[in-house]
PDB file of C-alpha atoms in Angstrom:
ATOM      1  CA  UNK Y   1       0.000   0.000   0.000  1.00  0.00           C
ATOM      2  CA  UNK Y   2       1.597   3.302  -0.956  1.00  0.00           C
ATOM      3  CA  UNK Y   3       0.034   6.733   0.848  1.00  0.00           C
ATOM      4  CA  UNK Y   4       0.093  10.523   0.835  1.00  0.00           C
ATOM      5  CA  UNK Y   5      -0.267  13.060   3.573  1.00  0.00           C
ATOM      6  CA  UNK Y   6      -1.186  16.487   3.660  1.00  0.00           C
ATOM      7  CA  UNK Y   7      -1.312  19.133   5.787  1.00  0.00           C
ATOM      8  CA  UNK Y   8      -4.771  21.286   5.183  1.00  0.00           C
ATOM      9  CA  UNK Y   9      -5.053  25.148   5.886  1.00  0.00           C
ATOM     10  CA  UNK Y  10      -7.788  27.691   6.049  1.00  0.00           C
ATOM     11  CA  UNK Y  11      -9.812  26.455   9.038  1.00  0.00           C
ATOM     12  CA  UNK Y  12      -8.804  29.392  11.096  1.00  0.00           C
ATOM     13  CA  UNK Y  13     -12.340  30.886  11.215  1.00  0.00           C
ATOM     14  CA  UNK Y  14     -13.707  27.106  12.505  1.00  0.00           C
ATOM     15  CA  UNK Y  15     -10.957  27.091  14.732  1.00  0.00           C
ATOM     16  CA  UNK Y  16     -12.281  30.090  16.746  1.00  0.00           C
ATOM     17  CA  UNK Y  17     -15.841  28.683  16.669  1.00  0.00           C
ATOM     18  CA  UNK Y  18     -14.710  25.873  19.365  1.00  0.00           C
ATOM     19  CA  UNK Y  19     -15.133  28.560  22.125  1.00  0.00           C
ATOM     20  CA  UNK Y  20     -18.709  29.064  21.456  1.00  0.00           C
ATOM     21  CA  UNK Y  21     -20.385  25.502  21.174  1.00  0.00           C
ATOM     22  CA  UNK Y  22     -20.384  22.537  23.443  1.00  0.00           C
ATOM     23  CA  UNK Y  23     -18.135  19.595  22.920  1.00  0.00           C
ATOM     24  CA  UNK Y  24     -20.776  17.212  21.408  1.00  0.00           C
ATOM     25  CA  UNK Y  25     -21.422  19.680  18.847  1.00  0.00           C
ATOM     26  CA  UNK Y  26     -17.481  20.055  18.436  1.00  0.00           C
ATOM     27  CA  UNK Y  27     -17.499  16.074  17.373  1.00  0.00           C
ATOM     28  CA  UNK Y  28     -20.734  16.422  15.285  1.00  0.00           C
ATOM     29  CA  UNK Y  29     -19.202  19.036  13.541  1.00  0.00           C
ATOM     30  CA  UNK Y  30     -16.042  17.460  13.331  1.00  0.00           C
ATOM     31  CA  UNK Y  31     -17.739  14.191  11.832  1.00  0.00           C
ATOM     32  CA  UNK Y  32     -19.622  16.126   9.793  1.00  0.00           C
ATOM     33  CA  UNK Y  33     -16.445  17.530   7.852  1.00  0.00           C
ATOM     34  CA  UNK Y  34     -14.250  14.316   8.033  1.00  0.00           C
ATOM     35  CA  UNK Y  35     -17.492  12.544   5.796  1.00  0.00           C
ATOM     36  CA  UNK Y  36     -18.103  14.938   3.678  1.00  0.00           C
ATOM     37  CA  UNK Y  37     -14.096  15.436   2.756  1.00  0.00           C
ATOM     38  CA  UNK Y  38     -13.443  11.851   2.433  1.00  0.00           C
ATOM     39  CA  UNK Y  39     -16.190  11.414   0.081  1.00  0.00           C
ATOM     40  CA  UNK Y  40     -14.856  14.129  -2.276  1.00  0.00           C
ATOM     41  CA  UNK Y  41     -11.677  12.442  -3.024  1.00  0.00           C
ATOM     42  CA  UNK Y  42     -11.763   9.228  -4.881  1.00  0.00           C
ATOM     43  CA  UNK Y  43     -13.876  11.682  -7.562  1.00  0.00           C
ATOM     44  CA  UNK Y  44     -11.265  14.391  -7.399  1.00  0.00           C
ATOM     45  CA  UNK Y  45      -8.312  11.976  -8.098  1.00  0.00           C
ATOM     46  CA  UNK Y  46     -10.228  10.115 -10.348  1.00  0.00           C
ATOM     47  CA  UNK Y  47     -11.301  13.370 -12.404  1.00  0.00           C
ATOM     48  CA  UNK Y  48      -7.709  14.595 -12.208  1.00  0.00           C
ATOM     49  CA  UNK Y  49      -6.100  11.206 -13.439  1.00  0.00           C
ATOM     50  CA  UNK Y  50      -9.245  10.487 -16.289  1.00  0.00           C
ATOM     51  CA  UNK Y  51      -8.023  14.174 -17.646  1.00  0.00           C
ATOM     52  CA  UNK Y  52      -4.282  12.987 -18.865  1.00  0.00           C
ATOM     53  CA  UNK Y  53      -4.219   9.152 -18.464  1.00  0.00           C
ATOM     54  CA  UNK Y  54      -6.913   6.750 -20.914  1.00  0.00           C
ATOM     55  CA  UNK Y  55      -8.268   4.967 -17.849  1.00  0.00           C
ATOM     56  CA  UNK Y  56     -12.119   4.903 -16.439  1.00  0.00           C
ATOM     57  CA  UNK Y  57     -13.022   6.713 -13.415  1.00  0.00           C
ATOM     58  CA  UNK Y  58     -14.052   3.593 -11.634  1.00  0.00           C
ATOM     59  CA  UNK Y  59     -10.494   1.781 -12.087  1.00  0.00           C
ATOM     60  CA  UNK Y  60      -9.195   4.502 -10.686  1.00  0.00           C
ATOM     61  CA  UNK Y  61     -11.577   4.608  -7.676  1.00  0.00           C
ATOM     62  CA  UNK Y  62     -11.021   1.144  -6.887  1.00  0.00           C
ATOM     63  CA  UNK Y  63      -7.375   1.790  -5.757  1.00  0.00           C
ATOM     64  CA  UNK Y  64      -8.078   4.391  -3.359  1.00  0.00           C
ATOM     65  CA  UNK Y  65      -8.341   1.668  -0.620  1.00  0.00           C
ATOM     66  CA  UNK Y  66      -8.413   4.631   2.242  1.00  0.00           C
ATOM     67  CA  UNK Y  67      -9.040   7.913   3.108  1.00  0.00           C
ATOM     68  CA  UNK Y  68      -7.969   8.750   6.562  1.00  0.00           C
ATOM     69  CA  UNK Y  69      -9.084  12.938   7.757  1.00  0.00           C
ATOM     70  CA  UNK Y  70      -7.488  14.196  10.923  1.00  0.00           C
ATOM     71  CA  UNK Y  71     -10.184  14.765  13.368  1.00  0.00           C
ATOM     72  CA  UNK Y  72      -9.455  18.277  13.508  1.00  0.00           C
ATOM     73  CA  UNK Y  73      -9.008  18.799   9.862  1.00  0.00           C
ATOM     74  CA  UNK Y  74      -5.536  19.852   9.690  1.00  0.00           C
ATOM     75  CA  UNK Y  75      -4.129  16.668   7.857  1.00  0.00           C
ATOM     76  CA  UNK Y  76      -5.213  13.933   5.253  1.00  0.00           C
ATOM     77  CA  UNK Y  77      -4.356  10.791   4.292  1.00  0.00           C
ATOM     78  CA  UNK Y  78      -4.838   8.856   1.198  1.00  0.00           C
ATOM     79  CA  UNK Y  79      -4.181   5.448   1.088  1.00  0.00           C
ATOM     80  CA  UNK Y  80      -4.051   3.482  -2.126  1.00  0.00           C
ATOM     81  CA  UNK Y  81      -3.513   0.016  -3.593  1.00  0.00           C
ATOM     82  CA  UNK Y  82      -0.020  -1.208  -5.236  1.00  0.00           C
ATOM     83  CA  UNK Y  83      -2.003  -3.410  -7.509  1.00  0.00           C
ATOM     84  CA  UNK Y  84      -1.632  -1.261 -10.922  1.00  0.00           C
ATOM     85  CA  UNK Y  85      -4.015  -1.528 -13.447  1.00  0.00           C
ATOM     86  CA  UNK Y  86      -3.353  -3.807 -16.595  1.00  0.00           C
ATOM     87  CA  UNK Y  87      -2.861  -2.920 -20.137  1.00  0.00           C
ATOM     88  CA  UNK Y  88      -5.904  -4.370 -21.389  1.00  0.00           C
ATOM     89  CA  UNK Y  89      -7.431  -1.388 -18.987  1.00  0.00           C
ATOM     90  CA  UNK Y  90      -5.116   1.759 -20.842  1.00  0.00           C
ATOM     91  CA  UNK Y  91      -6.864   0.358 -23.888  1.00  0.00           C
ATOM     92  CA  UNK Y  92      -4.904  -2.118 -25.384  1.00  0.00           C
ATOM     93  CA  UNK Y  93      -5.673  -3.207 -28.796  1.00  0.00           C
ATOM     94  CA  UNK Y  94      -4.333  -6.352 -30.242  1.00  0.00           C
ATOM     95  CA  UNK Y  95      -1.720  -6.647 -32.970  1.00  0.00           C
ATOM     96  CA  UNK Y  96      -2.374  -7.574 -36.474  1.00  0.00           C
ATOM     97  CA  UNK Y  97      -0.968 -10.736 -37.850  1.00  0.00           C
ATOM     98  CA  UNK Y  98       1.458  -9.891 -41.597  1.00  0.00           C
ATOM     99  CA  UNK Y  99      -0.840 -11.153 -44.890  1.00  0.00           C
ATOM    100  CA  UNK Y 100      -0.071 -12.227 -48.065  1.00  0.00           C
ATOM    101  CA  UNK Y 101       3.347 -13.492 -48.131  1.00  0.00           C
ATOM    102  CA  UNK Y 102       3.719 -14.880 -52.304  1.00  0.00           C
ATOM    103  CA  UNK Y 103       5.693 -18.093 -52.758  1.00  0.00           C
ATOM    104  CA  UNK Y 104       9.417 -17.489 -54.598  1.00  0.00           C
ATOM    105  CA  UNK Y 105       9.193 -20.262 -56.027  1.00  0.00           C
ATOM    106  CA  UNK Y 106      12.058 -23.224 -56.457  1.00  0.00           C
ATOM    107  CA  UNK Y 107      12.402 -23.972 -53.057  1.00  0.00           C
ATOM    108  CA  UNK Y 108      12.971 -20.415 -52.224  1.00  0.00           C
ATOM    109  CA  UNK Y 109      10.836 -20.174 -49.346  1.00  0.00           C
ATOM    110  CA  UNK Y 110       8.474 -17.220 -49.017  1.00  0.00           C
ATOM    111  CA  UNK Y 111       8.537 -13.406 -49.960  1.00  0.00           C
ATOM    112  CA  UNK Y 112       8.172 -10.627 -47.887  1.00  0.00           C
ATOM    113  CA  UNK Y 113       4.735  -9.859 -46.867  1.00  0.00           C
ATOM    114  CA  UNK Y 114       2.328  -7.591 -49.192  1.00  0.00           C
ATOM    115  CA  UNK Y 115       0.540  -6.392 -45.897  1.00  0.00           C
ATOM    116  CA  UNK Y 116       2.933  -6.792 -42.561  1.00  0.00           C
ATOM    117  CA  UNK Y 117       1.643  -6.872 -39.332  1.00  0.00           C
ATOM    118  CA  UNK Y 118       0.791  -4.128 -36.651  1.00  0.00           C
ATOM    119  CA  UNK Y 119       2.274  -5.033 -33.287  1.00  0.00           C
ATOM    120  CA  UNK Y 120      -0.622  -4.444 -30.137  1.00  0.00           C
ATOM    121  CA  UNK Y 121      -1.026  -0.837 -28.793  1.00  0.00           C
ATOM    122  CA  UNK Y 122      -2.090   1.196 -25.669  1.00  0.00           C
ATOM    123  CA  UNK Y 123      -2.915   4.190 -25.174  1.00  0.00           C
ATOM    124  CA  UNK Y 124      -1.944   5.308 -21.472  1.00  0.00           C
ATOM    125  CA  UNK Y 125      -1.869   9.094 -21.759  1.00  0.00           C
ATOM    126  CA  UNK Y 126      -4.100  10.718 -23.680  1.00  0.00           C
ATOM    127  CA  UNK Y 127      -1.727  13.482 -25.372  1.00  0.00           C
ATOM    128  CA  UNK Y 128       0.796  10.606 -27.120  1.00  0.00           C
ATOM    129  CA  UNK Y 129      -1.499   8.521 -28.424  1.00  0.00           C
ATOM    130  CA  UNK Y 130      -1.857   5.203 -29.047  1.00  0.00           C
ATOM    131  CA  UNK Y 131       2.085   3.690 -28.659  1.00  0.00           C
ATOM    132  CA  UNK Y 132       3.684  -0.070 -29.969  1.00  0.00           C
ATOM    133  CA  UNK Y 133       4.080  -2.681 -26.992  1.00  0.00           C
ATOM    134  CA  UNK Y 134       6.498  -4.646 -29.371  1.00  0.00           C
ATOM    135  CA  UNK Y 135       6.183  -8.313 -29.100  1.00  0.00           C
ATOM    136  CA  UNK Y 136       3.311  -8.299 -26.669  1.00  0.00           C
ATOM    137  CA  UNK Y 137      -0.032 -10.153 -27.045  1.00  0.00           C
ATOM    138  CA  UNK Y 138      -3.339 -10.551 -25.708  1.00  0.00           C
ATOM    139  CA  UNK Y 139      -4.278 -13.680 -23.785  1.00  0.00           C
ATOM    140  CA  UNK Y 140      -7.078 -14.953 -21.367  1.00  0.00           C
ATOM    141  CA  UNK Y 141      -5.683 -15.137 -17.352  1.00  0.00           C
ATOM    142  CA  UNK Y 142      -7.087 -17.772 -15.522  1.00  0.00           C
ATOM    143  CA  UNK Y 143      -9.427 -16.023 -14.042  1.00  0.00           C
ATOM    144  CA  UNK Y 144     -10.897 -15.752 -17.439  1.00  0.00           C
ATOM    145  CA  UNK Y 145     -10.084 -11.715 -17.550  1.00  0.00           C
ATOM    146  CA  UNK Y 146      -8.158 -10.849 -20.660  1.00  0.00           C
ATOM    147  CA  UNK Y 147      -4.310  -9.778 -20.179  1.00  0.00           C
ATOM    148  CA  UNK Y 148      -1.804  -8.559 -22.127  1.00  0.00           C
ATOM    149  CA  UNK Y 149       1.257 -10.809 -22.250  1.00  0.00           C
ATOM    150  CA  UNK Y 150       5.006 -10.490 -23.379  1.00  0.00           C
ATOM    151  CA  UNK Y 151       8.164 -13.140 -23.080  1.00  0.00           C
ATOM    152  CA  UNK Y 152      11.047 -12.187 -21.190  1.00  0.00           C
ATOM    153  CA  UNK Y 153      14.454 -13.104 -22.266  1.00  0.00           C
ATOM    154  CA  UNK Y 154      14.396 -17.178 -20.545  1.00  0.00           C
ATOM    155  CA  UNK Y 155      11.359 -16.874 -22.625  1.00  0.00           C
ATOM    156  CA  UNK Y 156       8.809 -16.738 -20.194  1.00  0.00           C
ATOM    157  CA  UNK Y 157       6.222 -15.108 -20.342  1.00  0.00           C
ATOM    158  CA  UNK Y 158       4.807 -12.640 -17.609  1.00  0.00           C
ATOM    159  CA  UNK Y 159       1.661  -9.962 -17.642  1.00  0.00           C
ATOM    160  CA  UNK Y 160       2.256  -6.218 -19.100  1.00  0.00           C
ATOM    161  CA  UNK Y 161       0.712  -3.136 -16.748  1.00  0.00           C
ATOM    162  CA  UNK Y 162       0.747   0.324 -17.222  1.00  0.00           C
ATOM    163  CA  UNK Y 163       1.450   2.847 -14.128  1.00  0.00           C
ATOM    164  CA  UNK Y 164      -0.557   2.002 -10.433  1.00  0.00           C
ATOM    165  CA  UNK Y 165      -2.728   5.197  -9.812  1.00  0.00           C
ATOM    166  CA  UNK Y 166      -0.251   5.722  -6.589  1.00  0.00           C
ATOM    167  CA  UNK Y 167       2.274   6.624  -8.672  1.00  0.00           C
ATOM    168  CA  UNK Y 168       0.493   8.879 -10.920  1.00  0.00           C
ATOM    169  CA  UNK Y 169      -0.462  10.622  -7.998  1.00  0.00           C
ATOM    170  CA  UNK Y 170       2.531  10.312  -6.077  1.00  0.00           C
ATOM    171  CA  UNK Y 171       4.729  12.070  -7.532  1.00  0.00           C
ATOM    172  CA  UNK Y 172       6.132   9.977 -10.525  1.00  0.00           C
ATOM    173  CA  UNK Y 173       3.694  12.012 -13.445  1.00  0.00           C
ATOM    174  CA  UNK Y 174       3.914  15.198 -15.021  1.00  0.00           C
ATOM    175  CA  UNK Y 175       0.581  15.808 -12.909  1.00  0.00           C
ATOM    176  CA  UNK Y 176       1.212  15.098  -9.950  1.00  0.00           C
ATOM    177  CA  UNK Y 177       1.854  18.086  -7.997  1.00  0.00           C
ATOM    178  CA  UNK Y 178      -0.958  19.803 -10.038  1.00  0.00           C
ATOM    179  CA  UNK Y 179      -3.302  16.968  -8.897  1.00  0.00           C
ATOM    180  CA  UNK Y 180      -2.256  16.739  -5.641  1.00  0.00           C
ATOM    181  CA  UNK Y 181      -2.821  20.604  -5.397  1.00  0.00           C
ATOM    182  CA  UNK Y 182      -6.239  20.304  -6.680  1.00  0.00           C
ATOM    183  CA  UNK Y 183      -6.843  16.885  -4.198  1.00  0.00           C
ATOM    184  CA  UNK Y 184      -6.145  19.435  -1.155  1.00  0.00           C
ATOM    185  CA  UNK Y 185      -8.457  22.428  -2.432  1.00  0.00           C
ATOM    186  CA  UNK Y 186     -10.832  19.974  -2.299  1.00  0.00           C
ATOM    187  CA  UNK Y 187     -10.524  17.952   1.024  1.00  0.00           C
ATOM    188  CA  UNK Y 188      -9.817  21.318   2.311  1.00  0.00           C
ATOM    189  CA  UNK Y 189     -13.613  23.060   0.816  1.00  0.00           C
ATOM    190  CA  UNK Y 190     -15.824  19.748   1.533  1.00  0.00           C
ATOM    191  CA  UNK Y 191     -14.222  19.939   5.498  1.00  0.00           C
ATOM    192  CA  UNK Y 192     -15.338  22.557   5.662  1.00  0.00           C
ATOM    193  CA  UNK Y 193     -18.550  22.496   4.132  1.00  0.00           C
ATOM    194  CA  UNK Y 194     -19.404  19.278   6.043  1.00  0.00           C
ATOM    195  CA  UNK Y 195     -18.451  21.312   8.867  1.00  0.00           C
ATOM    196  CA  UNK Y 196     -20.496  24.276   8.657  1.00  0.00           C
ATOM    197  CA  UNK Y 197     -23.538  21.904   7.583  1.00  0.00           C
ATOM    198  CA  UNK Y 198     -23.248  20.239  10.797  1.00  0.00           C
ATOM    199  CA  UNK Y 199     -23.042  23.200  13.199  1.00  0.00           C
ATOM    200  CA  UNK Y 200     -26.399  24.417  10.942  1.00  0.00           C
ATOM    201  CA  UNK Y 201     -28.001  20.967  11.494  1.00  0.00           C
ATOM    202  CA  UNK Y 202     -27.445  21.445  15.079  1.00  0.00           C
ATOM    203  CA  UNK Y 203     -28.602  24.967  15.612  1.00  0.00           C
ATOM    204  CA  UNK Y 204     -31.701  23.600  14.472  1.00  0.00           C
ATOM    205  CA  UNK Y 205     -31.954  21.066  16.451  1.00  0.00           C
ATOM    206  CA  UNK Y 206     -31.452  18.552  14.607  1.00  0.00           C
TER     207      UNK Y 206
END
């Protein structure tokens, strides 16, 4: 599991709230925030990511395995899996095989190929397009889920992924520290918009 932590600011104002309202309504409040900012991340990163990278917004989702808020809302955590997503799901599309090699004739073998192949392609970030995985192929896994495959050089063969969506967002993309940026504005606003909504709910009573 790899994780991120960051340190959230503008709660100043909420801060000098805690000397007017009782303790329970401190935690309510507090609760309040800490749902509604843990909510708004897995569609943050996964709008951030779906922007650059040719992945869907629920792949993406599914390896945000945690988010952890500070119970004062000064830090966050997000937790995600190391599992990274496979080829087949950056939009692989298989190769094509070469056609209509001609006979030379005499015992000369065959001739080059009229049409030659295509090897398979993916398409992980948007902006380049789709790019050659040469010598790769696509296969069923025994779990019956397609898989893009490749041989090493003992010849064995072994399954193809494209980046985890912890290291997009970790630092090893040209959008990370935009993303992560944008991932803090946001924990940041729905705190404190769970917050407020709390301390409303409970000045009505409620």
């Amino acid at each position: 599991m790899a994780n991120v932590a960051f340190t959230l600011d503008g709660l100043d104002d909420l801060r000098r709230m805690q000397g007017f309202i009782s303790y329970a309504t401190l935690e309510k409040a507090q609760r309040g925030g800490i749902l509604y900012a843990s909510k708004a991340v897995p569609p943050a990163v996964a709008k951030g990511i779906r922007a650059s990278y040719n992945i869907k917004s629920q792949r993406i989702k599914q390896d945000i395995s945690k988010v952890t808020i500070d119970p004062t809302g000064e830090s966050a955590t997000i937790h995600f899996s190391r599992r990274p997503p496979t080829l087949i799901q950056y939009g692989a599309k298989p190769g094509t095989r070469a056609k209509g090699q001609p006979g030379l004739g005499q015992g000369r073998g065959w001739g080059p190929a009229t049409r030659p192949g295509k090897p398979l392609t993916a398409n992980i970030i948007r902006a380049q397009g789709r790019k050659p995985i040469a010598g790769a192929f696509i296969a069923r896994g025994n779990s019956g889920n397609q898989v893009v495959l490749r041989r090493n050089s003992q010849g064995r063969l072994f399954a193809v992924y494209g980046p985890s969506i912890g290291s997009i967002f970790l630092g090893r993309s040209a959008i990370s520290t935009d993303l992560q940026a944008t991932v803090r504005n946001r924990i940041n606003e729905q705190f404190i918009k769970g917050y407020e909504r709390a301390l409303s709910a409970a000045a009505r009573g409620r």
